[in-house]
Short mmCIF file of C-alpha atoms in Angstrom, two decimals:
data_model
loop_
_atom_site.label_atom_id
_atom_site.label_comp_id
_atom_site.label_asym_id
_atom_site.label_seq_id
_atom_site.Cartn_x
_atom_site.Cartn_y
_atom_site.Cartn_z
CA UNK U 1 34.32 -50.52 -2.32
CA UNK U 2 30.62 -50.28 -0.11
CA UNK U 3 31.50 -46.37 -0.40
CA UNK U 4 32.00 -46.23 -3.87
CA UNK U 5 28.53 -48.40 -4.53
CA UNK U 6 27.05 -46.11 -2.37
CA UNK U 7 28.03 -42.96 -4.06
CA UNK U 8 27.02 -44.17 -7.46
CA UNK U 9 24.29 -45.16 -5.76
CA UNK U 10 22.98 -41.67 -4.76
CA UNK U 11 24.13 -39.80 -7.92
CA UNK U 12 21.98 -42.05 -9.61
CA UNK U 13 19.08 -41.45 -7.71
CA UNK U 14 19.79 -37.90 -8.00
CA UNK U 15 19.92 -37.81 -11.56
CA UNK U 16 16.64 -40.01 -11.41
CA UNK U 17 14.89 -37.43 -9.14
CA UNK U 18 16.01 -34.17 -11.24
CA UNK U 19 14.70 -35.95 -14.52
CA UNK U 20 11.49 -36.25 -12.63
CA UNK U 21 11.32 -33.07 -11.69
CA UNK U 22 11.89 -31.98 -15.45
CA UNK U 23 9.29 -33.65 -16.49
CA UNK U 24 6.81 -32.77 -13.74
CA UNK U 25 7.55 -28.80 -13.27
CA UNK U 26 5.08 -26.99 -15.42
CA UNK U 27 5.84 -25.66 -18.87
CA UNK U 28 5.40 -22.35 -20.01
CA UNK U 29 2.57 -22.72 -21.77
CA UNK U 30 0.75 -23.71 -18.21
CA UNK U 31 1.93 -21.73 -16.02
CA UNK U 32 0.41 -18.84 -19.05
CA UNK U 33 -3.17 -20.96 -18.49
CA UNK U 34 -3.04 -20.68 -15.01
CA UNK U 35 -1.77 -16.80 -14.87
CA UNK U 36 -4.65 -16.41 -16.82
CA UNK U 37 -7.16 -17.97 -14.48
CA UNK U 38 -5.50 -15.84 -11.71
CA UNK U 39 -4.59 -12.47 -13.38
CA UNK U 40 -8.61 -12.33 -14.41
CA UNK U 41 -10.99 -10.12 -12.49
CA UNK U 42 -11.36 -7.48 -10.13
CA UNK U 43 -8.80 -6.30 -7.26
CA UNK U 44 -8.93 -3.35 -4.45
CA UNK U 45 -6.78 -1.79 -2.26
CA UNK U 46 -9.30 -0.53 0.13
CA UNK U 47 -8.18 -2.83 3.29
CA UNK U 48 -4.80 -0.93 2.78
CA UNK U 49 -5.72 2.04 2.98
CA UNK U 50 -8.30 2.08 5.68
CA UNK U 51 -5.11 0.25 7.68
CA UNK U 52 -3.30 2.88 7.16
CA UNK U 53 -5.86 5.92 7.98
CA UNK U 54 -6.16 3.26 11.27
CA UNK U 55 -2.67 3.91 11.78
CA UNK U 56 -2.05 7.23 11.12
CA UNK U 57 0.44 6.69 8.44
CA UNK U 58 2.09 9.85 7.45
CA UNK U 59 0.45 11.84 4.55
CA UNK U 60 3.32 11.24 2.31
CA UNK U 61 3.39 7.58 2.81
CA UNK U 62 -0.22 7.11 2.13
CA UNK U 63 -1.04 4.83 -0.84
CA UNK U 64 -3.83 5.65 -3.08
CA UNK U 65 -7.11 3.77 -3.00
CA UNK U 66 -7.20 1.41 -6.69
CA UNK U 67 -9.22 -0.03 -8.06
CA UNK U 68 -8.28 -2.63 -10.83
CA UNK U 69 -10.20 -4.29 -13.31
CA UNK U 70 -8.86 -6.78 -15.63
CA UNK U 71 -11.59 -8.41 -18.88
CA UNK U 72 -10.68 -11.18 -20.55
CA UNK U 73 -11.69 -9.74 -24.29
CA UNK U 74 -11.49 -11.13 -28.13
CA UNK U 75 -9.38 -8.77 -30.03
CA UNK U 76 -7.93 -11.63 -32.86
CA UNK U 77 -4.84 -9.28 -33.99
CA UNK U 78 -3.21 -8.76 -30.43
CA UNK U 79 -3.58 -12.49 -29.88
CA UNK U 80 -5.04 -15.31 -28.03
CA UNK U 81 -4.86 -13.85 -24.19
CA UNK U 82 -6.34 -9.89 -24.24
CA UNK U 83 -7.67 -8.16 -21.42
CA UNK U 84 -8.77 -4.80 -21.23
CA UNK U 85 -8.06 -3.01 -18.24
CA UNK U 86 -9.65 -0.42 -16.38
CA UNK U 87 -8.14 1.31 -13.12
CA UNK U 88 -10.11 4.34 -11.01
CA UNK U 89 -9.23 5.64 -7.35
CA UNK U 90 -11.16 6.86 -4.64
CA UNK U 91 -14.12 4.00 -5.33
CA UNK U 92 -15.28 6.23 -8.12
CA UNK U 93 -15.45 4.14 -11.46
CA UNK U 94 -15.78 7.28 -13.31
CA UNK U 95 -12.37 8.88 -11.72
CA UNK U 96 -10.20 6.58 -14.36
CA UNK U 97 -6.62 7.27 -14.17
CA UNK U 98 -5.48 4.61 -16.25
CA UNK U 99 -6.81 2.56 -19.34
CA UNK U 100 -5.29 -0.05 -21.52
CA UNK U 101 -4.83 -3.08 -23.42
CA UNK U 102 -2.88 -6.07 -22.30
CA UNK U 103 -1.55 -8.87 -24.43
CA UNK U 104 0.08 -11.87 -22.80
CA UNK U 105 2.46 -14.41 -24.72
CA UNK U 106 5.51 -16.53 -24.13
CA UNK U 107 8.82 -15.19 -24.58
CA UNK U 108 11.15 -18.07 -25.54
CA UNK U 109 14.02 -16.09 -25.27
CA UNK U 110 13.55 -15.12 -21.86
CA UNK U 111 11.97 -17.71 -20.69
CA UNK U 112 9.23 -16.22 -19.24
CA UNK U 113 5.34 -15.04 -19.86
CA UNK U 114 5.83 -11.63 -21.78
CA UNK U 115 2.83 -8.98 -21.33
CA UNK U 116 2.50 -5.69 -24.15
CA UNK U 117 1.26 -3.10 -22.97
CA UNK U 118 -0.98 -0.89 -25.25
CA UNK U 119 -2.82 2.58 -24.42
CA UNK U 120 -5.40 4.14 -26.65
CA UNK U 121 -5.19 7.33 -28.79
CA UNK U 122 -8.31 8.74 -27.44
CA UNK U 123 -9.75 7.02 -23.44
CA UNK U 124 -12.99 8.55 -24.08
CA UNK U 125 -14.11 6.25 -26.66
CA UNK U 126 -12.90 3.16 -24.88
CA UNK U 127 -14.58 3.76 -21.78
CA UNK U 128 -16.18 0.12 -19.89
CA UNK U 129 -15.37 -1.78 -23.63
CA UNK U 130 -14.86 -4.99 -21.96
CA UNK U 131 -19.38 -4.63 -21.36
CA UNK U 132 -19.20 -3.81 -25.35
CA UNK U 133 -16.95 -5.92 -27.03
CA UNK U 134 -17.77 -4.84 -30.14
CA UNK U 135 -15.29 -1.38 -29.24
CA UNK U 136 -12.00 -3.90 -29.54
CA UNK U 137 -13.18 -6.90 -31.68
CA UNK U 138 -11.23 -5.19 -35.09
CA UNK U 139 -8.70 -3.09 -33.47
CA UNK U 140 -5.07 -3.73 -34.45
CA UNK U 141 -1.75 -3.05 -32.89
CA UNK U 142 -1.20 -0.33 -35.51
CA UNK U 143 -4.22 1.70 -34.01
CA UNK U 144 -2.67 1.88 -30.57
CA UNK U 145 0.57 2.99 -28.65
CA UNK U 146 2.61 0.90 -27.23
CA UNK U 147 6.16 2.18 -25.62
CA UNK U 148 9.07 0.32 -26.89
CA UNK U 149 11.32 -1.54 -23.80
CA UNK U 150 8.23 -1.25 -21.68
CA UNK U 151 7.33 -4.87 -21.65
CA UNK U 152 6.59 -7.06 -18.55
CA UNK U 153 7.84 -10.15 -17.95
CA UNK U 154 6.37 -13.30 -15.39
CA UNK U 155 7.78 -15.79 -14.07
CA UNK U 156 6.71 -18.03 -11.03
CA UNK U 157 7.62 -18.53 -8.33
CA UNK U 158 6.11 -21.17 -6.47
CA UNK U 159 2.94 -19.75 -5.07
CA UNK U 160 2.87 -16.94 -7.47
CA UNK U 161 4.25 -15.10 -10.14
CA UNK U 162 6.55 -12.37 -10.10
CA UNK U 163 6.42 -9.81 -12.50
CA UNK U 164 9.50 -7.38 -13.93
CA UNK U 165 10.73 -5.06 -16.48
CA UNK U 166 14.10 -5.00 -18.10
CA UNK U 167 16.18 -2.38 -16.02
CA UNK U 168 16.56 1.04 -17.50
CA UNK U 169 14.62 -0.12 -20.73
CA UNK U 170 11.47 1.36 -20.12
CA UNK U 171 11.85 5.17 -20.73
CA UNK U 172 10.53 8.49 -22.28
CA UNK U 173 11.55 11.82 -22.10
CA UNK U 174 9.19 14.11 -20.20
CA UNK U 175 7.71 17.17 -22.50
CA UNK U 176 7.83 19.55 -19.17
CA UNK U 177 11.24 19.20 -18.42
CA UNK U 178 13.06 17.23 -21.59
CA UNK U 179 14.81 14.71 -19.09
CA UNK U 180 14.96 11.16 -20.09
CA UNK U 181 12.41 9.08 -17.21
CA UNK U 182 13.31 5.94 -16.48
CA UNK U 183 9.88 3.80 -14.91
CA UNK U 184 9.96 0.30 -13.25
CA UNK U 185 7.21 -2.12 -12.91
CA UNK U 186 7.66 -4.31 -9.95
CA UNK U 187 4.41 -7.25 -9.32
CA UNK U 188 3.17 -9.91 -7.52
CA UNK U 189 0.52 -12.03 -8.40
CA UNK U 190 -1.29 -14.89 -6.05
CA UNK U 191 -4.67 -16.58 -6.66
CA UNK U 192 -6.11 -13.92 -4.74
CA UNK U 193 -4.13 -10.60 -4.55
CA UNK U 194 -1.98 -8.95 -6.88
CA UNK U 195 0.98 -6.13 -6.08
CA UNK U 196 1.49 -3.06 -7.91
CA UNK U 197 4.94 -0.89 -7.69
CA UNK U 198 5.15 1.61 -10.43
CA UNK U 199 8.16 4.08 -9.87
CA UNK U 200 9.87 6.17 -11.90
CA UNK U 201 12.48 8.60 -12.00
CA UNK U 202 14.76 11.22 -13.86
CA UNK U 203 18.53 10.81 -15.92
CA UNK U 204 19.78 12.43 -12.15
CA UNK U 205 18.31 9.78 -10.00
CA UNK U 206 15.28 12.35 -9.00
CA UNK U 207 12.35 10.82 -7.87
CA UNK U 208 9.07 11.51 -10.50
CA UNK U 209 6.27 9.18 -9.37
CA UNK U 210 6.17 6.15 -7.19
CA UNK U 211 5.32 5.34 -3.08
CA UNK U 212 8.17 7.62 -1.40
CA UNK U 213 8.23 3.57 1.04
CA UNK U 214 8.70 1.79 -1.97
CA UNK U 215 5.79 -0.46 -0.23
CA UNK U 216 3.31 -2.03 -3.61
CA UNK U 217 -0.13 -1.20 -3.38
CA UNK U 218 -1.57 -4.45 -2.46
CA UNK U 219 -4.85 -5.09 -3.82
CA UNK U 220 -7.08 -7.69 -2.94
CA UNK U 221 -9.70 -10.05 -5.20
CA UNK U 222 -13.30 -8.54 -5.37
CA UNK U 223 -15.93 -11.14 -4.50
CA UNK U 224 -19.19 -9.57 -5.51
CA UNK U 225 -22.93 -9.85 -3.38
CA UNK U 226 -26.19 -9.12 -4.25
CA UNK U 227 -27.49 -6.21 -1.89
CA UNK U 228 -31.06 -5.01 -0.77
CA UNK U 229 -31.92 -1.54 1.57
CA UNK U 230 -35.12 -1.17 2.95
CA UNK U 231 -35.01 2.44 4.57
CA UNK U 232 -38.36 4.01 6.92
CA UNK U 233 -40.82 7.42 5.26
CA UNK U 234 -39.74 9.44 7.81
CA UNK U 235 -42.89 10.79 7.22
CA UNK U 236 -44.95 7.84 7.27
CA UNK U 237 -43.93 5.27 9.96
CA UNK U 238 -45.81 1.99 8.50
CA UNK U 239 -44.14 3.20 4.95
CA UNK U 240 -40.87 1.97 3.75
CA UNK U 241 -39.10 2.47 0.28
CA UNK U 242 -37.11 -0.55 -0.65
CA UNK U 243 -33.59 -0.58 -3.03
CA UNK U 244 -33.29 -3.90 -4.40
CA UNK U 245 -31.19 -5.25 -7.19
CA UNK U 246 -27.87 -3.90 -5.49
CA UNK U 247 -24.63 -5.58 -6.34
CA UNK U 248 -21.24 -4.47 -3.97
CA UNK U 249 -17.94 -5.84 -4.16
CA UNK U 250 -16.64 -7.05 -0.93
CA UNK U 251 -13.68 -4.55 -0.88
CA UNK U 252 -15.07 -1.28 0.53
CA UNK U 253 -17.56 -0.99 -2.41
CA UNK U 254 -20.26 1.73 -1.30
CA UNK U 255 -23.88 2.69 -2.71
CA UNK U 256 -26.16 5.75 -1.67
CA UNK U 257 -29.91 4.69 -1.23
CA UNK U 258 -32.57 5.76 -3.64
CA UNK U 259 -36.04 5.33 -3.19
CA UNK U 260 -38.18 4.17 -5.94
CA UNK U 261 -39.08 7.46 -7.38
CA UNK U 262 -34.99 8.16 -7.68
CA UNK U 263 -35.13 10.61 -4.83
CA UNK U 264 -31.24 10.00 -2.84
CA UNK U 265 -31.75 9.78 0.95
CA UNK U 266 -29.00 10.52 3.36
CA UNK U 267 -27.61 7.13 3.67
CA UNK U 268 -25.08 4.45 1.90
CA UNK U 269 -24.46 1.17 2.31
CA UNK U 270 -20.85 -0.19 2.29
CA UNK U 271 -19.64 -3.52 2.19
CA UNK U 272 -15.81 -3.97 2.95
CA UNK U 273 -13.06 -6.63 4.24
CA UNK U 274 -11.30 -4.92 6.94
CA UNK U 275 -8.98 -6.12 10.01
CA UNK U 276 -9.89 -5.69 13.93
CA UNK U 277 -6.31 -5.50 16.31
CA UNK U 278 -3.63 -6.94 14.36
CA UNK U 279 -4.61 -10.33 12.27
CA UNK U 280 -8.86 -10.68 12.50
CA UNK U 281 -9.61 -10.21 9.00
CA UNK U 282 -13.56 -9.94 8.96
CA UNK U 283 -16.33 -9.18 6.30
CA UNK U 284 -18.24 -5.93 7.44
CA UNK U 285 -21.54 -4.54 5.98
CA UNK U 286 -22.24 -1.22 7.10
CA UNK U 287 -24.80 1.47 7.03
CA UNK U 288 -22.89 5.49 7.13
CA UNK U 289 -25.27 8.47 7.08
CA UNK U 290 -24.48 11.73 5.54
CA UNK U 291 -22.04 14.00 7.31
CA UNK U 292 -21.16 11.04 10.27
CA UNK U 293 -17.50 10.01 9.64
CA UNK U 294 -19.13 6.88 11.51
CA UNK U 295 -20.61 3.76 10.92
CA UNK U 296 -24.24 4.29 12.27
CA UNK U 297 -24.69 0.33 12.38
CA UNK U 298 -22.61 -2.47 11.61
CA UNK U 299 -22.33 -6.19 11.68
CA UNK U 300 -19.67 -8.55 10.80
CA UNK U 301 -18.69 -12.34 9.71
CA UNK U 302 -16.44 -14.31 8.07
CA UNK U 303 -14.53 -13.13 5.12
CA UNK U 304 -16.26 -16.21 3.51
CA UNK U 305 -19.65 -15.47 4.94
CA UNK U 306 -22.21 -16.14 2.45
CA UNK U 307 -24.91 -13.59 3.57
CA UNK U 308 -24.90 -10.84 5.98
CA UNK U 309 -27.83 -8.27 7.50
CA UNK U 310 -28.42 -5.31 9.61
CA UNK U 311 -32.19 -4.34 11.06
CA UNK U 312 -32.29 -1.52 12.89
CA UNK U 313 -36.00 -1.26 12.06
CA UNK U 314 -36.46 1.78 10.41
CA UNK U 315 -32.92 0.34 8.32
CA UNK U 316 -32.61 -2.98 7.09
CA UNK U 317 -30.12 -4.02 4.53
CA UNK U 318 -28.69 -7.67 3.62
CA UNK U 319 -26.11 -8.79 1.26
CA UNK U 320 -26.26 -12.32 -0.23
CA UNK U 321 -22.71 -13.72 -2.43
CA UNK U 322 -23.04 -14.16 -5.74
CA UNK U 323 -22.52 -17.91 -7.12
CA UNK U 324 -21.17 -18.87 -10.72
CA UNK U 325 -23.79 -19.27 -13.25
#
């Protein structure tokens, strides 16, 4: 009889405990605010790929260097949550590979955050529109291509949220060879970092596009800091020119030195989060010179370090983080 209390016992406090947990866990419509929160900004790759230039990864297993930017915007016939998105490689914000227009909703059927994914008839015209709002503000869904099947979905998963597309329902057929492609999206997203897998490939199985490792490019949040350079006339010795105003992004973001007059010197100023031996992650500002593969001066800190500087007397240079207004 004590057993059979005692069972009834439990299965009522289990049935107590799952209830609470029903009511606690987050709904969709939260874990959409807070994907927002995190899915907002700026992300990099660089500490990837200089790892793997570090370690001599093979050619063919090399990831490219990303850079992501994704801007909250007000386009009223996509929706409430908009962001236009603009990705370049190399560090070069004018080498843009890819540009678009993301809407984010809740899919009740799938219980899950659903994100459209819209590209525009002509890139050119689009170029940096989250700075000029005024591009998107009466665009409508009509005036922009979208690929049926090729919607994302989110869900989390503790920490973070794991994003997915419906197998095989993403596909075109490619004008160069008239095979159907199939492409995956496979992503992770944390507070901090967000993983990108794109891969696609032919109605045979044949690879088209996509890491040969089938390892994401991982690309970290960009924390901006305010920059100065204050370089030495080589002709004049009590003479400096000084570059002020800078701003760098703290993942491997890189700006040549102009004096006042607009005349480029030989050197650049880098700012980057990169990792000594196996697990010291460190902030590292840096000073290259043309034609030196090298660092000609660096210091380091704490990835959280609020300011950093270098003076090397005839080079000075200092980096300061950028707060909130």
């Amino acid at each position: 009889m004590k057993l059979k209390k005692l069972i009834v016992a439990l299965l009522s406090s289990m049935t107590v405990l799952q209830a609470v947990a029903q009511k606690t866990k987050p709904s969709l419509q939260q874990e959409l605010d807070t994907m927002m929160v995190w899915f907002t900004g700026e992300f990099d790759n660089f500490q990837q790929v200089w790892m793997e230039k570090r370690d001599s990864v093979k050619p063919d297993l090399m990831h490219e260097h990303i850079h992501s930017i994704f801007a909250p915007v007000q386009v009223p016939a996509f929706g409430k949550h908009v962001f236009y998105v603009k990705q370049y490689m190399d560090g070069n914000p004018k080498k843009i590979y890819r540009q678009r227009l993301y809407s984010f909703g809740i899919d009740a059927v799938e219980k899950a955050i659903r994100l459209d994914i819209y590209s525009f008839p002509v890139d050119s015209l689009y170029y940096d529109a989250h700075l000029q709002p005024e591009k998107l503000r009466n665009l409508s869904p009509e005036q922009l291509i979208t690929t049926p099947g090729c919607g994302v979905f989110w869900k989390r998963n503790g920490d973070h949220f794991i994003g997915y597309m419906k197998p095989k329902a993403c596909n075109v057929v490619s004008k160069r060879t008239g095979k159907r492609i199939y492409i995956t999206d496979s992503l992770k997203l944390t507070r901090d970092e967000i993983w990108i897998r794109d891969e696609a490939e032919d109605e045979d199985g044949n690879y088209v596009f996509g890491h040969k490792g089938k390892i994401p490019h991982m690309l970290k949040r960009s924390v901006y800091y305010s920059a100065w350079m204050v370089v030495q006339n080589p002709l004049k010795q009590n003479e400096y020119f000084t570059m002020r105003n800078l701003r760098l992004h703290n993942q491997g973001d890189k700006v040549r030195f102009v004096t006042e007059k607009g005349e480029p010197t030989k050197y650049w100023l880098e700012l980057s989060e990169v990792v000594y031996g196996k697990d010291l992650n460190v902030l590292k500002l840096a000073i290259y010179e043309d034609g030196k593969p090298e660092a000609i001066a660096y210091t380091w800190g704490n990835t959280d370090a609020k300011r950093l500087g270098i003076n090397m007397r005839s080079l000075q240079a200092g980096v300061t983080l950028e707060t909130k207004k």
